[in-house]
């Protein structure tokens, strides 16, 4: 099973600043990695797939990078609606499909 | 608009059974893999089970032998039969649209969209 590890667990950032979230895989997942945003009481929403491709309707301030075992989600200028929990997911080697434990992005 | 609507969640005693359903609309349901992903209260996301467009099934070890995933392409419906339920199965269960099958392998298996979820509570 591929273990996905996200860091930090909680990130405090001021609106307008840049946020950088990390995701590490226990073995290479090539570029088969997705990022999701989840707000309280809502279903997760796909942000990024194939490590760096924005999903339909996702603002350009969200960008993904990385390959193999190290990945980054960057939010270039935080808006109030961006404060949420973010998860990474690998779909390279499954079952099982595995998620990171999440990073909570909170307002500083 | 692509939509997924789950139903069937309930309070059930340990050892009991429950059947969840997910009705899909707005896309060619029979062409895509589908999955169930659950989220225990206050916890992260856990993939539970998936099914290819052709009906090949996949399970997490934690539910193998207890849960059965199925699909009815004529009714655009995904199902999850859950038997032998345990307290640790308590969660919101989401269905999600997955990838496509190419030469018998599911590719591009990210999840988009997700349903709002249905709550399963296992307690005496």
Tab-separated table of C-alpha atoms in Angstrom:
chain	number	residue	atom	x	y	z
A	1	UNK	CA	0.000	0.000	0.000
A	2	UNK	CA	1.300	3.463	-0.886
A	3	UNK	CA	1.272	5.778	2.121
A	4	UNK	CA	0.636	9.449	1.444
A	5	UNK	CA	1.969	11.934	4.002
A	6	UNK	CA	0.913	15.576	3.990
A	7	UNK	CA	2.651	18.436	5.724
A	8	UNK	CA	2.085	20.496	7.663
A	9	UNK	CA	-1.026	19.252	9.433
A	10	UNK	CA	-2.155	22.847	9.919
A	11	UNK	CA	-1.000	25.918	8.037
A	12	UNK	CA	-1.810	29.451	9.175
A	13	UNK	CA	-1.609	32.073	6.420
A	14	UNK	CA	-2.944	35.595	6.017
A	15	UNK	CA	-5.337	36.467	3.175
A	16	UNK	CA	-3.453	37.618	0.112
A	17	UNK	CA	-0.363	35.611	0.992
A	18	UNK	CA	0.923	32.447	-0.659
A	19	UNK	CA	0.272	28.986	0.773
A	20	UNK	CA	2.413	25.948	0.012
A	21	UNK	CA	1.159	22.484	0.933
A	22	UNK	CA	3.228	19.320	0.586
A	23	UNK	CA	2.408	15.705	-0.112
A	24	UNK	CA	4.900	12.836	-0.080
A	25	UNK	CA	4.347	9.305	-1.361
A	26	UNK	CA	6.074	6.276	0.171
A	27	UNK	CA	7.002	5.136	-3.351
A	28	UNK	CA	6.783	6.669	-6.788
A	29	UNK	CA	3.292	7.428	-8.068
A	30	UNK	CA	4.651	9.005	-11.268
A	31	UNK	CA	2.347	11.984	-11.834
A	32	UNK	CA	-0.815	10.110	-10.826
A	33	UNK	CA	-1.729	12.477	-8.034
A	34	UNK	CA	-4.806	14.589	-7.341
A	35	UNK	CA	-5.582	17.379	-4.884
A	36	UNK	CA	-8.973	18.047	-3.295
A	37	UNK	CA	-10.440	20.873	-1.233
A	38	UNK	CA	-13.032	20.176	1.430
A	39	UNK	CA	-15.024	22.755	3.358
A	40	UNK	CA	-17.048	21.917	6.481
A	41	UNK	CA	-20.224	20.005	5.699
A	42	UNK	CA	-19.360	19.728	2.009
A	43	UNK	CA	-18.105	16.994	-0.261
A	44	UNK	CA	-14.502	17.163	-1.451
A	45	UNK	CA	-13.930	19.106	-4.667
A	46	UNK	CA	-11.301	18.153	-7.230
A	47	UNK	CA	-8.702	20.902	-7.722
A	48	UNK	CA	-5.780	19.271	-9.535
A	49	UNK	CA	-5.219	15.962	-11.338
A	50	UNK	CA	-2.163	14.425	-12.959
A	51	UNK	CA	-0.132	16.437	-10.423
A	52	UNK	CA	-0.401	19.752	-12.241
A	53	UNK	CA	-3.583	19.993	-14.346
A	54	UNK	CA	-6.293	22.215	-12.946
A	55	UNK	CA	-9.788	20.756	-12.971
A	56	UNK	CA	-12.580	22.542	-14.805
A	57	UNK	CA	-13.530	25.824	-13.161
A	58	UNK	CA	-10.614	25.939	-10.721
A	59	UNK	CA	-9.035	29.409	-10.451
A	60	UNK	CA	-5.538	29.955	-11.756
A	61	UNK	CA	-4.259	30.838	-8.266
A	62	UNK	CA	-4.239	27.077	-7.579
A	63	UNK	CA	-1.263	25.236	-9.032
A	64	UNK	CA	0.227	21.799	-8.568
A	65	UNK	CA	3.739	20.574	-9.135
A	66	UNK	CA	5.985	17.610	-8.507
A	67	UNK	CA	6.404	14.034	-9.626
A	68	UNK	CA	7.399	10.607	-8.324
A	69	UNK	CA	7.256	11.018	-4.529
A	70	UNK	CA	7.206	14.767	-3.843
A	71	UNK	CA	4.280	17.038	-4.677
A	72	UNK	CA	3.225	20.586	-3.882
A	73	UNK	CA	-0.042	22.479	-4.025
A	74	UNK	CA	0.437	26.237	-4.156
A	75	UNK	CA	-2.260	28.842	-3.685
A	76	UNK	CA	-0.720	32.058	-4.918
A	77	UNK	CA	-2.859	34.680	-3.183
A	78	UNK	CA	-5.246	33.341	-0.580
A	79	UNK	CA	-8.863	34.355	-0.747
A	80	UNK	CA	-11.285	33.979	2.156
A	81	UNK	CA	-13.008	31.061	0.424
A	82	UNK	CA	-9.742	29.088	0.225
A	83	UNK	CA	-9.548	28.340	3.926
A	84	UNK	CA	-10.423	24.656	4.080
A	85	UNK	CA	-8.872	21.199	4.385
A	86	UNK	CA	-6.804	19.916	1.459
A	87	UNK	CA	-6.138	16.268	0.619
A	88	UNK	CA	-3.821	14.587	-1.845
A	89	UNK	CA	-4.679	11.231	-3.431
A	90	UNK	CA	-2.623	8.761	-5.450
A	91	UNK	CA	-4.158	6.663	-8.209
A	92	UNK	CA	-1.002	5.123	-9.647
A	93	UNK	CA	-0.866	1.855	-7.789
A	94	UNK	CA	-4.128	0.525	-6.447
A	95	UNK	CA	-6.092	-0.978	-4.842
A	96	UNK	CA	-6.093	0.597	-2.477
A	97	UNK	CA	-6.423	4.175	-3.595
A	98	UNK	CA	-4.877	6.202	-0.796
A	99	UNK	CA	-5.256	9.724	0.523
A	100	UNK	CA	-3.040	11.881	2.653
A	101	UNK	CA	-4.310	12.735	6.122
A	102	UNK	CA	-5.068	16.318	5.085
A	103	UNK	CA	-3.723	19.814	5.683
A	104	UNK	CA	-5.974	22.326	7.397
A	105	UNK	CA	-5.439	25.807	5.970
A	106	UNK	CA	-6.528	28.409	8.481
A	107	UNK	CA	-6.626	32.159	8.629
A	108	UNK	CA	-3.694	33.761	10.423
B	1	UNK	CA	-24.694	19.043	-14.857
B	2	UNK	CA	-23.058	15.943	-13.408
B	3	UNK	CA	-24.753	14.924	-10.175
B	4	UNK	CA	-24.479	12.083	-7.693
B	5	UNK	CA	-27.095	11.519	-5.014
B	6	UNK	CA	-26.581	8.972	-2.266
B	7	UNK	CA	-29.200	7.413	-0.054
B	8	UNK	CA	-29.627	4.574	2.404
B	9	UNK	CA	-27.621	5.760	5.385
B	10	UNK	CA	-29.083	4.964	8.789
B	11	UNK	CA	-28.424	3.966	12.398
B	12	UNK	CA	-27.725	0.233	12.574
B	13	UNK	CA	-26.587	-2.113	15.317
B	14	UNK	CA	-23.183	-3.809	15.238
B	15	UNK	CA	-23.352	-6.897	13.074
B	16	UNK	CA	-26.216	-5.470	11.056
B	17	UNK	CA	-26.566	-4.756	7.348
B	18	UNK	CA	-27.291	-1.729	5.219
B	19	UNK	CA	-27.520	-1.023	1.488
B	20	UNK	CA	-26.406	2.318	0.110
B	21	UNK	CA	-27.336	3.610	-3.324
B	22	UNK	CA	-26.047	6.411	-5.513
B	23	UNK	CA	-28.002	7.702	-8.490
B	24	UNK	CA	-25.966	9.392	-11.184
B	25	UNK	CA	-27.057	11.905	-13.791
B	26	UNK	CA	-25.520	14.232	-16.352
B	27	UNK	CA	-22.917	11.853	-17.760
B	28	UNK	CA	-22.572	8.483	-19.439
B	29	UNK	CA	-22.649	6.403	-16.257
B	30	UNK	CA	-21.867	3.108	-17.963
B	31	UNK	CA	-18.567	4.460	-19.304
B	32	UNK	CA	-16.914	5.308	-15.995
B	33	UNK	CA	-15.526	3.582	-12.970
B	34	UNK	CA	-17.196	4.515	-9.709
B	35	UNK	CA	-16.039	4.410	-6.105
B	36	UNK	CA	-17.221	4.737	-2.542
B	37	UNK	CA	-15.112	6.870	-0.210
B	38	UNK	CA	-15.931	7.321	3.458
B	39	UNK	CA	-15.087	9.866	6.111
B	40	UNK	CA	-15.417	9.059	9.791
B	41	UNK	CA	-16.496	11.977	12.006
B	42	UNK	CA	-13.677	14.492	12.231
B	43	UNK	CA	-11.314	12.277	10.251
B	44	UNK	CA	-9.825	12.112	6.768
B	45	UNK	CA	-10.864	10.374	3.568
B	46	UNK	CA	-10.715	6.595	3.179
B	47	UNK	CA	-11.340	4.795	-0.102
B	48	UNK	CA	-13.680	1.865	0.473
B	49	UNK	CA	-14.453	0.202	-2.840
B	50	UNK	CA	-14.488	0.727	-6.582
B	51	UNK	CA	-16.034	-0.837	-9.658
B	52	UNK	CA	-14.963	-0.562	-13.267
B	53	UNK	CA	-17.298	0.261	-16.124
B	54	UNK	CA	-17.333	-3.429	-16.943
B	55	UNK	CA	-18.098	-4.536	-13.403
B	56	UNK	CA	-14.694	-5.549	-12.017
B	57	UNK	CA	-14.697	-4.854	-8.299
B	58	UNK	CA	-12.034	-3.643	-5.868
B	59	UNK	CA	-12.061	-3.356	-2.080
B	60	UNK	CA	-10.064	-1.935	0.787
B	61	UNK	CA	-8.780	-4.645	3.109
B	62	UNK	CA	-10.854	-3.170	5.942
B	63	UNK	CA	-14.132	-4.074	4.200
B	64	UNK	CA	-13.186	-7.060	2.040
B	65	UNK	CA	-15.555	-9.957	2.625
B	66	UNK	CA	-18.147	-7.743	4.324
B	67	UNK	CA	-19.044	-5.135	1.677
B	68	UNK	CA	-20.168	-5.725	-1.910
B	69	UNK	CA	-20.167	-3.040	-4.573
B	70	UNK	CA	-22.377	-3.329	-7.643
B	71	UNK	CA	-23.785	-1.181	-10.409
B	72	UNK	CA	-26.937	-1.132	-12.510
B	73	UNK	CA	-26.093	0.710	-15.684
B	74	UNK	CA	-29.711	0.601	-16.866
B	75	UNK	CA	-30.692	2.674	-13.841
B	76	UNK	CA	-27.484	4.757	-13.539
B	77	UNK	CA	-27.152	3.446	-10.006
B	78	UNK	CA	-24.195	2.433	-7.853
B	79	UNK	CA	-24.795	0.285	-4.777
B	80	UNK	CA	-22.885	-0.764	-1.683
B	81	UNK	CA	-24.177	-3.703	0.322
B	82	UNK	CA	-22.663	-3.570	3.793
B	83	UNK	CA	-22.858	-6.634	6.050
B	84	UNK	CA	-21.275	-7.363	9.399
B	85	UNK	CA	-21.122	-3.682	10.250
B	86	UNK	CA	-18.772	-2.509	12.981
B	87	UNK	CA	-18.515	0.656	15.034
B	88	UNK	CA	-15.467	1.649	12.983
B	89	UNK	CA	-17.616	1.683	9.829
B	90	UNK	CA	-19.404	4.765	11.177
B	91	UNK	CA	-18.848	7.489	8.590
B	92	UNK	CA	-20.316	9.608	5.853
B	93	UNK	CA	-20.172	7.550	2.670
B	94	UNK	CA	-19.620	9.421	-0.585
B	95	UNK	CA	-19.928	8.007	-4.062
B	96	UNK	CA	-17.598	9.465	-6.654
B	97	UNK	CA	-17.127	9.298	-10.398
B	98	UNK	CA	-13.771	7.820	-11.326
B	99	UNK	CA	-11.742	7.013	-14.367
B	100	UNK	CA	-12.134	5.188	-17.654
B	101	UNK	CA	-11.178	1.640	-18.550
B	102	UNK	CA	-8.500	1.311	-21.207
B	103	UNK	CA	-7.455	-2.201	-22.254
B	104	UNK	CA	-8.985	-3.552	-19.054
B	105	UNK	CA	-7.191	-1.121	-16.741
B	106	UNK	CA	-8.835	1.813	-14.982
B	107	UNK	CA	-6.935	4.977	-15.850
B	108	UNK	CA	-7.243	8.549	-14.642
B	109	UNK	CA	-8.886	7.388	-11.445
B	110	UNK	CA	-9.234	10.725	-9.734
B	111	UNK	CA	-12.670	11.487	-8.312
B	112	UNK	CA	-14.874	14.143	-9.825
B	113	UNK	CA	-17.508	14.860	-8.786
B	114	UNK	CA	-18.451	13.517	-5.373
B	115	UNK	CA	-21.916	13.129	-3.947
B	116	UNK	CA	-22.832	14.938	-0.737
B	117	UNK	CA	-22.757	11.679	1.163
B	118	UNK	CA	-25.011	9.598	3.373
B	119	UNK	CA	-24.357	8.987	7.075
B	120	UNK	CA	-23.964	5.465	8.394
B	121	UNK	CA	-23.913	5.117	12.172
B	122	UNK	CA	-23.126	1.757	13.725
B	123	UNK	CA	-24.038	1.721	17.380
B	124	UNK	CA	-26.048	-0.254	19.894
